CSV table of C-alpha atoms and ligand atoms in Angstrom, one decimal:
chain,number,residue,atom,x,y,z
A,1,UNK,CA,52.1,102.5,72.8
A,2,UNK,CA,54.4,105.2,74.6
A,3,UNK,CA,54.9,104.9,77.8
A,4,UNK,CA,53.2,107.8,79.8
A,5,UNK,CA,55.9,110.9,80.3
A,6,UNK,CA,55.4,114.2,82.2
A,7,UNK,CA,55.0,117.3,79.6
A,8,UNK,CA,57.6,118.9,80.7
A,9,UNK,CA,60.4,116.4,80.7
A,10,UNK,CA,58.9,115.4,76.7
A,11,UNK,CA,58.9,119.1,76.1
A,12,UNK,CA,63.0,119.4,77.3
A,13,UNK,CA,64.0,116.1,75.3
A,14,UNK,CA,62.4,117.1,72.5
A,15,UNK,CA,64.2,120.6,72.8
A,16,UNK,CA,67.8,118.8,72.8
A,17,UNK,CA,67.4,116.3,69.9
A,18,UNK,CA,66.3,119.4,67.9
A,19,UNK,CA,69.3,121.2,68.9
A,20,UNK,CA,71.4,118.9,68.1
A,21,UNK,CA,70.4,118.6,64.7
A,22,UNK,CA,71.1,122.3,64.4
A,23,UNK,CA,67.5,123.9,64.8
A,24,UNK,CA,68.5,127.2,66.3
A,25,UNK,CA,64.8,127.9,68.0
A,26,UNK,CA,64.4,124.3,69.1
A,27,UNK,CA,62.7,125.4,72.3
A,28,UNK,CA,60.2,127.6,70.7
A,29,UNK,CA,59.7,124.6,67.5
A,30,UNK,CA,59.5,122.0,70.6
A,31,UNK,CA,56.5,123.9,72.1
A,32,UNK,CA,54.9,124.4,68.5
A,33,UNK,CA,55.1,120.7,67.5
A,34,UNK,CA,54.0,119.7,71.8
A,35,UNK,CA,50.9,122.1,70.9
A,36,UNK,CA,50.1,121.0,67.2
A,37,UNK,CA,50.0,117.7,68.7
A,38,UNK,CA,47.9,117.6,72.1
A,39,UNK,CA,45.5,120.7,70.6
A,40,UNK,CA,46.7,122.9,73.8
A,41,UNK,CA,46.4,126.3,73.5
A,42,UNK,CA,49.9,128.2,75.0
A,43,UNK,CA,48.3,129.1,78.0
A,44,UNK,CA,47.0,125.5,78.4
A,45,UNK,CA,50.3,123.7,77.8
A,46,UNK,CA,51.8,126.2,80.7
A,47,UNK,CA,49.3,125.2,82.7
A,48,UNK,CA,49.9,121.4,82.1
A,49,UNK,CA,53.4,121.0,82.2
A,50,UNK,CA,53.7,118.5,85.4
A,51,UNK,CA,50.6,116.4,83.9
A,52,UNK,CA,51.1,113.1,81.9
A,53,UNK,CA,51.1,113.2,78.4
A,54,UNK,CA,47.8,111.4,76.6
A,55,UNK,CA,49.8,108.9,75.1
A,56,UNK,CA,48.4,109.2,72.0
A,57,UNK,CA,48.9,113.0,71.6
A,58,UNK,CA,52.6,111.5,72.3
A,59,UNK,CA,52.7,109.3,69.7
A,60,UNK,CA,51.5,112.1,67.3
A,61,UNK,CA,54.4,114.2,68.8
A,62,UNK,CA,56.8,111.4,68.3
A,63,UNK,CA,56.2,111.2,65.0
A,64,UNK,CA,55.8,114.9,64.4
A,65,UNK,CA,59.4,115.5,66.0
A,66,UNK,CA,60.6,112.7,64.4
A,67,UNK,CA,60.1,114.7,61.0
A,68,UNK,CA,61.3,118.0,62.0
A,69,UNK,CA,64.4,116.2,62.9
A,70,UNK,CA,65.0,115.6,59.0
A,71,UNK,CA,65.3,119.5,58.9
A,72,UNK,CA,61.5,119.3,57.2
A,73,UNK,CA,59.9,122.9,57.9
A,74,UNK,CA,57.8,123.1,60.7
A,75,UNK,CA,55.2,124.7,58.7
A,76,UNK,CA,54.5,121.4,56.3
A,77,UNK,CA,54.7,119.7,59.5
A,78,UNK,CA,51.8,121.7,61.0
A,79,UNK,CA,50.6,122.2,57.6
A,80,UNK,CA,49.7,126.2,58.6
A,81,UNK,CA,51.6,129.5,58.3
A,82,UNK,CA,50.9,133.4,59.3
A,83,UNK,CA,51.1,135.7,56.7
A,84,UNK,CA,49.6,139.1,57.2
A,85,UNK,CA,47.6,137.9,60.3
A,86,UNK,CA,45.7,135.2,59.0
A,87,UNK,CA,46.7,131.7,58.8
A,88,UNK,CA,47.1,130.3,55.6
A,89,UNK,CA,47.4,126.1,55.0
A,90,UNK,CA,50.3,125.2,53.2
A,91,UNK,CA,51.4,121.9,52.0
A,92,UNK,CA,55.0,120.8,50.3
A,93,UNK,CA,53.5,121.9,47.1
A,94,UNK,CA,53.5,125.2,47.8
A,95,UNK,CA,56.5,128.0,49.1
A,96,UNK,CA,56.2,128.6,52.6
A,97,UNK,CA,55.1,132.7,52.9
A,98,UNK,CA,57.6,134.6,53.9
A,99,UNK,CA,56.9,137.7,56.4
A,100,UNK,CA,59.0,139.6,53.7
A,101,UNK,CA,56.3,139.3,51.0
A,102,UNK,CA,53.8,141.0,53.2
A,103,UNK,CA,55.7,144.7,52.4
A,104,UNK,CA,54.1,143.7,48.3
A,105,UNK,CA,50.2,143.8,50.4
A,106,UNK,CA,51.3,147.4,52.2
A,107,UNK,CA,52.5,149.0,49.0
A,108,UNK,CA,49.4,147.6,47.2
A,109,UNK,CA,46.5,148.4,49.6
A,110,UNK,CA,48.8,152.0,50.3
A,111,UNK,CA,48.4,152.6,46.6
A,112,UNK,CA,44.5,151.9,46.1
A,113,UNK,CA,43.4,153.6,48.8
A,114,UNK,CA,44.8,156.7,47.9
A,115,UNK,CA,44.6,156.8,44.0
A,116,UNK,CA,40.9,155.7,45.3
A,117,UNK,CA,40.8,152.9,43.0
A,118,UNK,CA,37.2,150.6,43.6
A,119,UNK,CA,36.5,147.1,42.1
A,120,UNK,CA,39.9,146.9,41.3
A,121,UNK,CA,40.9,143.7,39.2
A,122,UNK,CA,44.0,142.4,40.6
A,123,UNK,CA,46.4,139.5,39.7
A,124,UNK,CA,48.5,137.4,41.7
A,125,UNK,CA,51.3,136.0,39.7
A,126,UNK,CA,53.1,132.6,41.0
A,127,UNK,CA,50.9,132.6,43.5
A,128,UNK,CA,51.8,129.7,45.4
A,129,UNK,CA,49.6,129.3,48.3
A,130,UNK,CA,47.7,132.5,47.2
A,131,UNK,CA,49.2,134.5,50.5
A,132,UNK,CA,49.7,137.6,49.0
A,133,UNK,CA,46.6,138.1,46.7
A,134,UNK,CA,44.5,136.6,49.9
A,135,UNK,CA,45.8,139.1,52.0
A,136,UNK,CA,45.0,141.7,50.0
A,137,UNK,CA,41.8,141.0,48.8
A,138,UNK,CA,40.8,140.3,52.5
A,139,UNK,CA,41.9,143.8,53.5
A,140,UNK,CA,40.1,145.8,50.3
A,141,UNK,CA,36.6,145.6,49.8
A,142,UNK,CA,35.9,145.6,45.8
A,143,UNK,CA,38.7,143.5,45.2
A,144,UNK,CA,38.4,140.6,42.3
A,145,UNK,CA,41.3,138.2,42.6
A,146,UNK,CA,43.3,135.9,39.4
A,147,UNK,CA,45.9,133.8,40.7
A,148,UNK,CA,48.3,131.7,38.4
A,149,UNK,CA,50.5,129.7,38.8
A,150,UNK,CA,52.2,127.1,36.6
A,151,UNK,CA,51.8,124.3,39.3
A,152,UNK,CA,48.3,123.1,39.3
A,153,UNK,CA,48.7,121.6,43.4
A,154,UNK,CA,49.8,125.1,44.0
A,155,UNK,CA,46.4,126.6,42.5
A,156,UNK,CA,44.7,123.7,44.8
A,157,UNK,CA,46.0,125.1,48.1
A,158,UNK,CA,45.8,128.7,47.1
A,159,UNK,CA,41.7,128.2,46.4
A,160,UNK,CA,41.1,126.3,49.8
A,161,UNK,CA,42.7,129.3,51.9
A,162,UNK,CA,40.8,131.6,49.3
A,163,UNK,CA,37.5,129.7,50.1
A,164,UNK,CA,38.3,129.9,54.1
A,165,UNK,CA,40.1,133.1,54.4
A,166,UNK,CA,37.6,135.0,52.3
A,167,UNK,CA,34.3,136.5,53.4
A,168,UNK,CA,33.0,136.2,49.6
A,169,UNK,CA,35.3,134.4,47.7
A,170,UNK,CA,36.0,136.7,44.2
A,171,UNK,CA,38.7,134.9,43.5
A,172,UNK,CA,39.5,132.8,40.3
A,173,UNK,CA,42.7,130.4,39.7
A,174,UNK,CA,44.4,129.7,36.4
A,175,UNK,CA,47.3,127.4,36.1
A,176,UNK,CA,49.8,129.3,33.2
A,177,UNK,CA,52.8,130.9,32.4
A,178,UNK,CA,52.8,134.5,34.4
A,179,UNK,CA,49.9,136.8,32.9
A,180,UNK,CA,49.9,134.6,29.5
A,181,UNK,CA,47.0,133.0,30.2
A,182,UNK,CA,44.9,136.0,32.3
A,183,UNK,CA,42.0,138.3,31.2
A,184,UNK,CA,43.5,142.1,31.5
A,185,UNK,CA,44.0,144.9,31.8
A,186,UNK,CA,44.7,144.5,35.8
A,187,UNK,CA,44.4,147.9,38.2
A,188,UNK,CA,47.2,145.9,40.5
A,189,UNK,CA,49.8,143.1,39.6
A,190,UNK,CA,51.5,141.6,42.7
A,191,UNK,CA,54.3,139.0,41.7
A,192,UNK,CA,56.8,137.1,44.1
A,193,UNK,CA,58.3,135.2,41.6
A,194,UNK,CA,61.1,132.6,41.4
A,195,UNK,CA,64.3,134.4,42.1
A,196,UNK,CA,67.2,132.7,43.8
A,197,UNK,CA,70.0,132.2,41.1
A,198,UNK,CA,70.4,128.2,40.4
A,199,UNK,CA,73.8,127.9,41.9
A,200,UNK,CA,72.8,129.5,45.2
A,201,UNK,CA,70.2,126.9,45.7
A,202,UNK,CA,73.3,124.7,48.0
A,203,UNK,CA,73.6,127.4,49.8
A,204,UNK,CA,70.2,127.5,51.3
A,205,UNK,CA,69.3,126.0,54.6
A,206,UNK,CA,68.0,122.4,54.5
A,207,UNK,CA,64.6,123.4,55.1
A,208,UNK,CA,64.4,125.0,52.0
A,209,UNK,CA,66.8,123.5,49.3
A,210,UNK,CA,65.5,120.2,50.0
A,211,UNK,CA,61.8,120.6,51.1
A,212,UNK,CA,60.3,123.7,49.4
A,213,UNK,CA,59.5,123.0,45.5
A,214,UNK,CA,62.2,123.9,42.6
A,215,UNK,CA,60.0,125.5,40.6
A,216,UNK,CA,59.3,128.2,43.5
A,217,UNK,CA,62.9,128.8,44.3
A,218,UNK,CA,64.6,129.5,41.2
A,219,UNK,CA,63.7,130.8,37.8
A,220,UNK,CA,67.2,129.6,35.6
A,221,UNK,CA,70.9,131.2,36.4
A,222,UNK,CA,70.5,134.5,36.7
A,223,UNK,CA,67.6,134.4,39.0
A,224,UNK,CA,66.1,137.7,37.3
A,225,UNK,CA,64.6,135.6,34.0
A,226,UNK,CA,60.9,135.2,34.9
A,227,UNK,CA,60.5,139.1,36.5
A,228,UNK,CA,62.3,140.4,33.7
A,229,UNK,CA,59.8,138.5,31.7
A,230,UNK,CA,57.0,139.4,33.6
A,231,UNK,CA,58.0,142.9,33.0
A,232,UNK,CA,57.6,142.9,29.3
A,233,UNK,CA,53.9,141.8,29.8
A,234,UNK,CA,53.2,145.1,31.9
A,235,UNK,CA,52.2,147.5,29.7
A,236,UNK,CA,49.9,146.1,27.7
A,237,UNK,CA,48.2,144.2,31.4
A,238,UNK,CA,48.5,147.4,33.8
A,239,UNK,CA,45.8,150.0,33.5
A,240,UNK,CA,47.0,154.0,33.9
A,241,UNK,CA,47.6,154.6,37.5
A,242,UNK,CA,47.6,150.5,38.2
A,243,UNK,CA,50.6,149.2,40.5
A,244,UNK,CA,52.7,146.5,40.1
A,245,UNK,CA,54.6,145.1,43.0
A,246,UNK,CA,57.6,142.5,42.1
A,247,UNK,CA,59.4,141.2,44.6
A,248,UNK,CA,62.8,141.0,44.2
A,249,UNK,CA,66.3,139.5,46.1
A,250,UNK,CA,68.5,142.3,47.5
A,251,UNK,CA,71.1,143.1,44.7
A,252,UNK,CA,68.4,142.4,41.8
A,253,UNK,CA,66.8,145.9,42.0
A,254,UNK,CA,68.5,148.1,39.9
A,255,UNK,CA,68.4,146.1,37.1
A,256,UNK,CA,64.9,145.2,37.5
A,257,UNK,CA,63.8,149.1,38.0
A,258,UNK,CA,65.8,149.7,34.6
A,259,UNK,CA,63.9,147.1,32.8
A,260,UNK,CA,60.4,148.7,34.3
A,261,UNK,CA,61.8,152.2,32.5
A,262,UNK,CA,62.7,150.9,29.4
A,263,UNK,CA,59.4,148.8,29.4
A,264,UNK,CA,56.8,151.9,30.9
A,265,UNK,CA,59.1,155.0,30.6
A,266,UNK,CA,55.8,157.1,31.7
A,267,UNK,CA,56.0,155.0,34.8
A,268,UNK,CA,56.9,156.5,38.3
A,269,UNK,CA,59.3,153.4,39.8
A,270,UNK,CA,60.5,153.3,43.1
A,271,UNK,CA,62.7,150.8,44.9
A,272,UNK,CA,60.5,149.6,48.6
A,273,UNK,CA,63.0,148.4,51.2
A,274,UNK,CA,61.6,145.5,54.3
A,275,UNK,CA,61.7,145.5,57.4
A,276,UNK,CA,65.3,144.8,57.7
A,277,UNK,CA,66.2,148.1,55.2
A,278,UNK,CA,67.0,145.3,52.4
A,279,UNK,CA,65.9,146.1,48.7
A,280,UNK,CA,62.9,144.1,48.0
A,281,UNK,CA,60.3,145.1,46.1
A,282,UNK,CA,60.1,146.9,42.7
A,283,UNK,CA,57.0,149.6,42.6
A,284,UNK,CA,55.6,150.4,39.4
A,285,UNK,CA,52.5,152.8,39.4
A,286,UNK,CA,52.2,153.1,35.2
A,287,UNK,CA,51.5,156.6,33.6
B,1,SAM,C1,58.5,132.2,45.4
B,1,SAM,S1,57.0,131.3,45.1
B,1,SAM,C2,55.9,132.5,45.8
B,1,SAM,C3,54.6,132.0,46.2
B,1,SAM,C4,53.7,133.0,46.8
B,1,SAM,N1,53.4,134.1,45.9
B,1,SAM,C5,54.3,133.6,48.1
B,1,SAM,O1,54.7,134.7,48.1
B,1,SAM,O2,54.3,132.8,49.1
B,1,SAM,C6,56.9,131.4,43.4
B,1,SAM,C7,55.7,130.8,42.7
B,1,SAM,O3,55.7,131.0,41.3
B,1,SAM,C8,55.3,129.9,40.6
B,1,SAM,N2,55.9,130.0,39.2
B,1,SAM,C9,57.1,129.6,38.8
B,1,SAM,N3,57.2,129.8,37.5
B,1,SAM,C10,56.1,130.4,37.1
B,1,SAM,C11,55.6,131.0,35.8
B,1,SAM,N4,56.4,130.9,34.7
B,1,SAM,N5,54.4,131.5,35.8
B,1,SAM,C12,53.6,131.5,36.9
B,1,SAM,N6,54.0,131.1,38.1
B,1,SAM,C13,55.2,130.5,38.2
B,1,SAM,C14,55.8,128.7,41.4
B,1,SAM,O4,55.1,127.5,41.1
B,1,SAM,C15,55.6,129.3,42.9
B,1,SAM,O5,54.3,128.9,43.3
């Protein structure tokens, strides 16, 4: 067992080993791991840092840091992740959400509300921990979720936040390739696919080439192959006036966009930039 140590020193040691294994936040990941441990709230771990540490809270945050240290994400440590304002589980099986994704639940909800579409039928393709389609479907009334995903332990964490973050869970799972296996047509299509070519995957940070699954990072060479696919399954899946929302990298627009014209030329296509003005989302509202 530990030996009993004041909050704050554990809080400040715990700080320097993660900075010295190149965590850039380590303070901020320090207190996050401190309060995942002891159950604190922020205002309570303020409030506590000359107290001793339980020592088997320690021992939980021992073990905790112990992990991070091997450049595992904090969020699989934690096992939770904000997206959209509600806090979705999320376990190595699944990508971590990234606050990027969220622009694909604006341009969604923006477009139902104002081509006034009710019950809509939408479909969450690679849906990974189910953050996007959840979010939406939280914030519509009316909504009736698909999620697929080829990873069945994916469709497993994506229906546990479904059944906890939904007030009445509409919301079915099928494991499949993209909208292969799924009933249609669908009034909204929301995809964050696979995109990041193979050969960049060295480049990514440890957290991610390392921890978060292959089969969510990268699609084959190009990184464009599965949207480019999922593309030629839109017009036969999107009803008139339905919206598809395809995430993209910066860089991959263009040629994505010109795919969606060749595919739906009726179809009014606009390029949606996030929060830091990069090119991220392809919108495609079909004729
Ligand atoms: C980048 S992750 C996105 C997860 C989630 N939508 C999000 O934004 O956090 C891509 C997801 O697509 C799934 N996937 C990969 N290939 C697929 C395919 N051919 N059909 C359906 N899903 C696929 C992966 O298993 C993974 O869960």
């Amino acid at each position: 067992m530990t030996t009993p140590a004041i909050l704050r020193d554990v809080w400040l040691a715990a700080a320097a080993e993660l900075e010295s294994v190149g965590i850039d936040d380590a303070r901020f990941e320090a207190e996050v791991l401190l309060r995942h441990a002891t159950g604190l709230t922020r205002a309570q771990l303020y409030a506590s840092l000359t107290d001793e540490v339980d020592p088997a809270a320690q021992d939980r945050f021992q073990t905790a840091l112990a992990e991070r240290t091997t450049r595992k994400p904090l969020a699989y440590i934690t096992g939770t992740r904000e997206f959209y304002r509600l806090e979705f589980h999320v376990t190595p099986d699944v990508l971590i959400p990234r606050p990027e994704s969220e622009l694909l639940v604006d341009a969604a909800l923006d477009h139902m509300r104002q081509a006034r579409i009710r019950s809509a039928l939408v479909a969450d393709v690679g849906a990974g921990s189910g953050a996007v389609g959840i979010a939406l479907a939280r914030h519509r009334r009316g909504v009736n979720l698909i999620c697929s995903d080829v990873s069945r332990e994916a469709l497993r964490v994506a229906r546990d936040n479904a059944n906890r973050l939904l007030r009445r869970p509409n919301a079915a799972f099928v494991q499949g390739d993209l909208l292969t296996p799924l009933p249609g047509p669908f009034h909204c299509v929301v995809a964050n696919l696979p995109y990041i070519p193979e050969e960049r995957l060295d480049e990514l940070e440890p957290e991610v080439a390392e921890h978060e699954p292959r089969v969510a990072l990268t699609p084959g060479t190009r990184g464009t192959e599965l949207i480019l696919r999922l593309i030629t399954q839109l017009p036969s899946r999107l009803h008139p006036n339905g919206i598809a929302v395809l995430e993209v990298d910066p860089g991959q627009e263009s040629a994505i966009a010109d795919a969606a014209h060749q595919m739906l030329p009726n179809a009014d296509i606009a390029v949606l930039d996030d929060v830091s003005q990069r090119p991220r989302a392809v919108r495609i509202i079909a004729g």
